[in-house]
Amino acid sequence: MKRIGNRTLIFENTPVIKGYASVAGKKEYEGPLGKFFDRIIFDPYNGMETFEDAESSFQAEAVSLAIEKSGVTTDEIDYIFAGDLLNQCTGSSFGIRDFQLPFLGQYGACSTMGQGLIMSAVFTDSGAARNAVCATSSHFCAAERQYRFPLEYGSVRTPTAQWTVTQRCINSRGYSRKNNGLSGHRPKQYGRRHGTCCGYNRTIPDWF
């Protein structure tokens, strides 16, 4: 790869997104991007005992769907770059552990997916990885416990408070659209949650 200035890289073998997937909840489904999600899960616990476990399950499902859609087998994937909003990236650590792949945790808050895409692209273009997966997740209820107050605490939500939103929809050409337009009252009955994933490889696309 070629370096231009202090912050720009040009890839010799342009990395492409082979597969992508997004798993979302009820609130995302009701938003303007609702029809674009691969899977909607209406249970905020997703059958788990805690919101944190539920977040891990969302991310695992998104990764599984992305791998399935890519046509790449798990044996052909060398690294997973993933992160979330919890301490020590626990949502990602437990979400992807069953894939038994080298995991490099990412923590950039709202930029986590972008950071993961950059790292995956650099690894695949350099030849360090044949294929790499990048993923991120957030769960409104888990983030409230992390940054504000647990929902069980029952604190009054201020009129200026916002939801924790890190939602992304990644398409096959690597363009990212971020939706920051979700706002409203605390959704105690469902909460927001999602998992997003896409995978890179070194194939040069026909459109490039």
Short mmCIF file of C-alpha atoms in Angstrom, two decimals:
data_model
loop_
_atom_site.label_atom_id
_atom_site.label_comp_id
_atom_site.label_asym_id
_atom_site.label_seq_id
_atom_site.Cartn_x
_atom_site.Cartn_y
_atom_site.Cartn_z
CA MET A 1 0.00 0.00 0.00
CA LYS A 2 1.08 3.58 -0.63
CA ARG A 3 1.15 6.33 1.96
CA ILE A 4 0.16 9.87 1.00
CA GLY A 5 0.73 12.58 3.59
CA ASN A 6 0.18 11.82 7.26
CA ARG A 7 -3.29 10.22 7.18
CA THR A 8 -4.03 8.71 3.77
CA LEU A 9 -3.36 5.22 2.43
CA ILE A 10 -3.90 3.93 -1.11
CA PHE A 11 -4.34 0.18 -1.39
CA GLU A 12 -2.66 -1.86 -4.11
CA ASN A 13 -5.39 -4.54 -3.96
CA THR A 14 -8.55 -2.69 -3.11
CA PRO A 15 -10.33 -4.60 -0.30
CA VAL A 16 -14.03 -5.23 -0.89
CA ILE A 17 -16.96 -6.24 1.29
CA LYS A 18 -17.94 -9.80 0.45
CA GLY A 19 -20.82 -10.12 2.88
CA TYR A 20 -22.67 -7.88 5.29
CA ALA A 21 -25.52 -8.19 7.76
CA SER A 22 -27.40 -6.19 10.35
CA VAL A 23 -29.57 -7.44 13.20
CA ALA A 24 -31.83 -4.85 14.81
CA GLY A 25 -34.62 -4.43 17.32
CA LYS A 26 -38.17 -3.07 17.31
CA LYS A 27 -37.21 0.61 17.49
CA GLU A 28 -34.80 0.38 14.54
CA TYR A 29 -37.45 -1.50 12.58
CA GLU A 30 -39.86 1.41 13.09
CA GLY A 31 -37.28 3.90 11.78
CA PRO A 32 -36.52 5.00 8.20
CA LEU A 33 -34.04 2.15 7.63
CA GLY A 34 -36.31 -0.59 8.98
CA LYS A 35 -36.76 -2.42 5.70
CA PHE A 36 -33.01 -2.70 5.10
CA PHE A 37 -32.13 -4.84 8.14
CA ASP A 38 -31.47 -8.54 7.64
CA ARG A 39 -33.21 -9.63 10.82
CA ILE A 40 -35.47 -8.00 13.39
CA ILE A 41 -35.62 -9.32 16.97
CA PHE A 42 -38.42 -7.92 19.10
CA ASP A 43 -37.37 -9.45 22.43
CA PRO A 44 -34.79 -7.14 24.10
CA TYR A 45 -33.37 -10.14 25.97
CA ASN A 46 -33.38 -12.40 22.90
CA GLY A 47 -34.00 -15.32 25.21
CA MET A 48 -31.03 -14.44 27.47
CA GLU A 49 -30.94 -13.48 31.14
CA THR A 50 -29.28 -10.06 30.77
CA PHE A 51 -29.15 -7.23 28.26
CA GLU A 52 -25.39 -7.74 27.93
CA ASP A 53 -25.88 -11.39 26.97
CA ALA A 54 -28.54 -10.29 24.51
CA GLU A 55 -26.11 -7.84 22.89
CA SER A 56 -23.56 -10.62 22.47
CA SER A 57 -26.17 -12.80 20.82
CA PHE A 58 -27.12 -10.01 18.39
CA GLN A 59 -23.52 -9.57 17.34
CA ALA A 60 -22.96 -13.31 16.96
CA GLU A 61 -26.04 -13.56 14.76
CA ALA A 62 -24.90 -10.63 12.60
CA VAL A 63 -21.46 -12.21 12.14
CA SER A 64 -23.00 -15.58 11.23
CA LEU A 65 -25.31 -13.98 8.68
CA ALA A 66 -22.50 -11.95 7.10
CA ILE A 67 -20.26 -15.01 6.79
CA GLU A 68 -23.13 -17.01 5.28
CA LYS A 69 -23.91 -14.29 2.73
CA SER A 70 -20.24 -13.86 1.80
CA GLY A 71 -19.75 -17.46 0.67
CA VAL A 72 -16.52 -17.57 2.69
CA THR A 73 -16.02 -20.37 5.20
CA THR A 74 -14.86 -19.76 8.76
CA ASP A 75 -11.60 -21.58 7.95
CA GLU A 76 -10.85 -18.90 5.37
CA ILE A 77 -11.16 -16.05 7.90
CA ASP A 78 -8.01 -15.01 9.73
CA TYR A 79 -9.12 -12.23 12.10
CA ILE A 80 -12.17 -10.62 13.64
CA PHE A 81 -12.08 -6.92 14.47
CA ALA A 82 -15.01 -6.15 16.76
CA GLY A 83 -16.08 -3.82 19.51
CA ASP A 84 -18.97 -2.43 21.53
CA LEU A 85 -19.67 0.12 24.26
CA LEU A 86 -19.05 -2.11 27.28
CA ASN A 87 -15.96 -2.39 29.47
CA GLN A 88 -13.23 -4.57 27.94
CA CYS A 89 -15.47 -5.13 24.88
CA THR A 90 -17.27 -7.91 26.75
CA GLY A 91 -20.22 -7.86 24.36
CA SER A 92 -17.91 -8.71 21.47
CA SER A 93 -15.66 -11.07 23.42
CA PHE A 94 -18.53 -13.33 24.44
CA GLY A 95 -20.46 -12.81 21.22
CA ILE A 96 -17.79 -14.11 18.87
CA ARG A 97 -15.87 -16.58 21.08
CA ASP A 98 -17.61 -19.60 19.56
CA PHE A 99 -16.16 -18.75 16.15
CA GLN A 100 -12.71 -19.64 17.51
CA LEU A 101 -10.97 -16.93 15.46
CA PRO A 102 -8.22 -14.46 16.47
CA PHE A 103 -9.99 -11.43 17.93
CA LEU A 104 -8.63 -7.88 17.99
CA GLY A 105 -10.88 -5.67 20.11
CA GLN A 106 -11.83 -2.20 18.85
CA TYR A 107 -13.07 0.65 20.98
CA GLY A 108 -13.88 3.91 19.26
CA ALA A 109 -17.43 4.48 20.57
CA CYS A 110 -19.39 5.75 17.54
CA SER A 111 -16.36 5.22 15.27
CA THR A 112 -15.85 1.54 16.18
CA MET A 113 -17.25 0.20 12.89
CA GLY A 114 -15.20 2.66 10.86
CA GLN A 115 -12.08 1.73 12.83
CA GLY A 116 -12.76 -1.96 12.27
CA LEU A 117 -13.23 -1.42 8.54
CA ILE A 118 -9.90 0.41 8.33
CA MET A 119 -8.04 -2.30 10.25
CA SER A 120 -9.63 -5.08 8.18
CA ALA A 121 -8.73 -3.28 4.95
CA VAL A 122 -5.10 -2.77 6.00
CA PHE A 123 -4.71 -6.41 7.07
CA THR A 124 -6.20 -7.83 3.87
CA ASP A 125 -4.33 -5.51 1.52
CA SER A 126 -1.00 -6.20 3.26
CA GLY A 127 -1.52 -9.95 3.00
CA ALA A 128 -1.64 -10.41 6.77
CA ALA A 129 -5.17 -11.77 6.32
CA ARG A 130 -6.93 -13.57 3.50
CA ASN A 131 -10.32 -12.53 4.87
CA ALA A 132 -11.25 -10.54 7.94
CA VAL A 133 -14.50 -9.78 9.74
CA CYS A 134 -15.36 -6.49 11.38
CA ALA A 135 -18.37 -6.09 13.63
CA THR A 136 -19.88 -3.79 16.22
CA SER A 137 -22.92 -3.77 18.47
CA SER A 138 -24.77 -1.70 21.03
CA HIS A 139 -27.81 -2.29 23.20
CA PHE A 140 -29.66 0.68 24.62
CA CYS A 141 -30.38 -1.06 27.92
CA ALA A 142 -26.77 -2.25 28.36
CA ALA A 143 -25.42 1.20 27.47
CA GLU A 144 -27.74 2.85 29.99
CA ARG A 145 -26.29 0.61 32.71
CA GLN A 146 -22.76 1.43 31.54
CA TYR A 147 -23.01 5.21 31.15
CA ARG A 148 -26.07 6.44 33.00
CA PHE A 149 -28.48 4.50 35.22
CA PRO A 150 -29.74 0.91 34.99
CA LEU A 151 -33.33 0.81 33.76
CA GLU A 152 -34.22 -1.08 36.93
CA TYR A 153 -33.16 1.98 38.93
CA GLY A 154 -36.19 3.86 37.59
CA SER A 155 -34.50 7.29 37.43
CA VAL A 156 -36.32 10.15 35.70
CA ARG A 157 -35.05 10.74 32.17
CA THR A 158 -34.27 14.39 31.48
CA PRO A 159 -35.99 16.13 28.50
CA THR A 160 -32.60 16.70 26.83
CA ALA A 161 -31.39 13.09 27.15
CA GLN A 162 -30.70 11.10 24.00
CA TRP A 163 -30.55 7.42 23.19
CA THR A 164 -27.24 5.71 22.63
CA VAL A 165 -27.18 5.29 18.85
CA THR A 166 -24.35 3.65 16.90
CA GLN A 167 -26.47 2.15 14.17
CA ARG A 168 -24.86 1.59 10.78
CA CYS A 169 -25.88 0.06 7.51
CA ILE A 170 -22.92 -1.00 5.37
CA ASN A 171 -23.49 -1.82 1.74
CA SER A 172 -21.42 -3.89 -0.69
CA ARG A 173 -19.31 -0.97 -1.86
CA GLY A 174 -18.18 0.00 1.61
CA TYR A 175 -20.34 3.12 1.91
CA SER A 176 -21.64 3.77 5.42
CA ARG A 177 -24.85 5.52 6.29
CA LYS A 178 -25.28 6.52 9.90
CA ASN A 179 -28.70 7.24 11.34
CA ASN A 180 -28.64 9.69 14.22
CA GLY A 181 -32.30 10.62 13.88
CA LEU A 182 -33.74 8.28 16.50
CA SER A 183 -34.95 10.06 19.59
CA GLY A 184 -37.85 9.96 22.02
CA HIS A 185 -38.88 8.61 25.38
CA ARG A 186 -37.09 5.81 27.16
CA PRO A 187 -38.31 2.57 25.58
CA LYS A 188 -38.50 0.48 28.74
CA GLN A 189 -40.58 -2.16 27.03
CA TYR A 190 -38.02 -2.91 24.32
CA GLY A 191 -34.95 -0.66 24.13
CA ARG A 192 -32.66 -0.27 21.14
CA ARG A 193 -30.11 -2.89 20.16
CA HIS A 194 -28.35 -4.10 17.09
CA GLY A 195 -25.42 -5.94 15.64
CA THR A 196 -23.71 -5.01 12.41
CA CYS A 197 -21.10 -6.97 10.57
CA CYS A 198 -19.27 -7.11 7.28
CA GLY A 199 -16.29 -9.06 5.97
CA TYR A 200 -13.38 -8.08 3.75
CA ASN A 201 -11.30 -9.99 1.27
CA ARG A 202 -8.72 -9.10 -1.39
CA THR A 203 -10.83 -9.72 -4.50
CA ILE A 204 -10.90 -6.73 -6.84
CA PRO A 205 -14.55 -6.05 -7.83
CA ASP A 206 -15.81 -5.72 -11.40
CA TRP A 207 -17.02 -2.18 -10.78
CA PHE A 208 -13.62 -0.88 -9.61
#
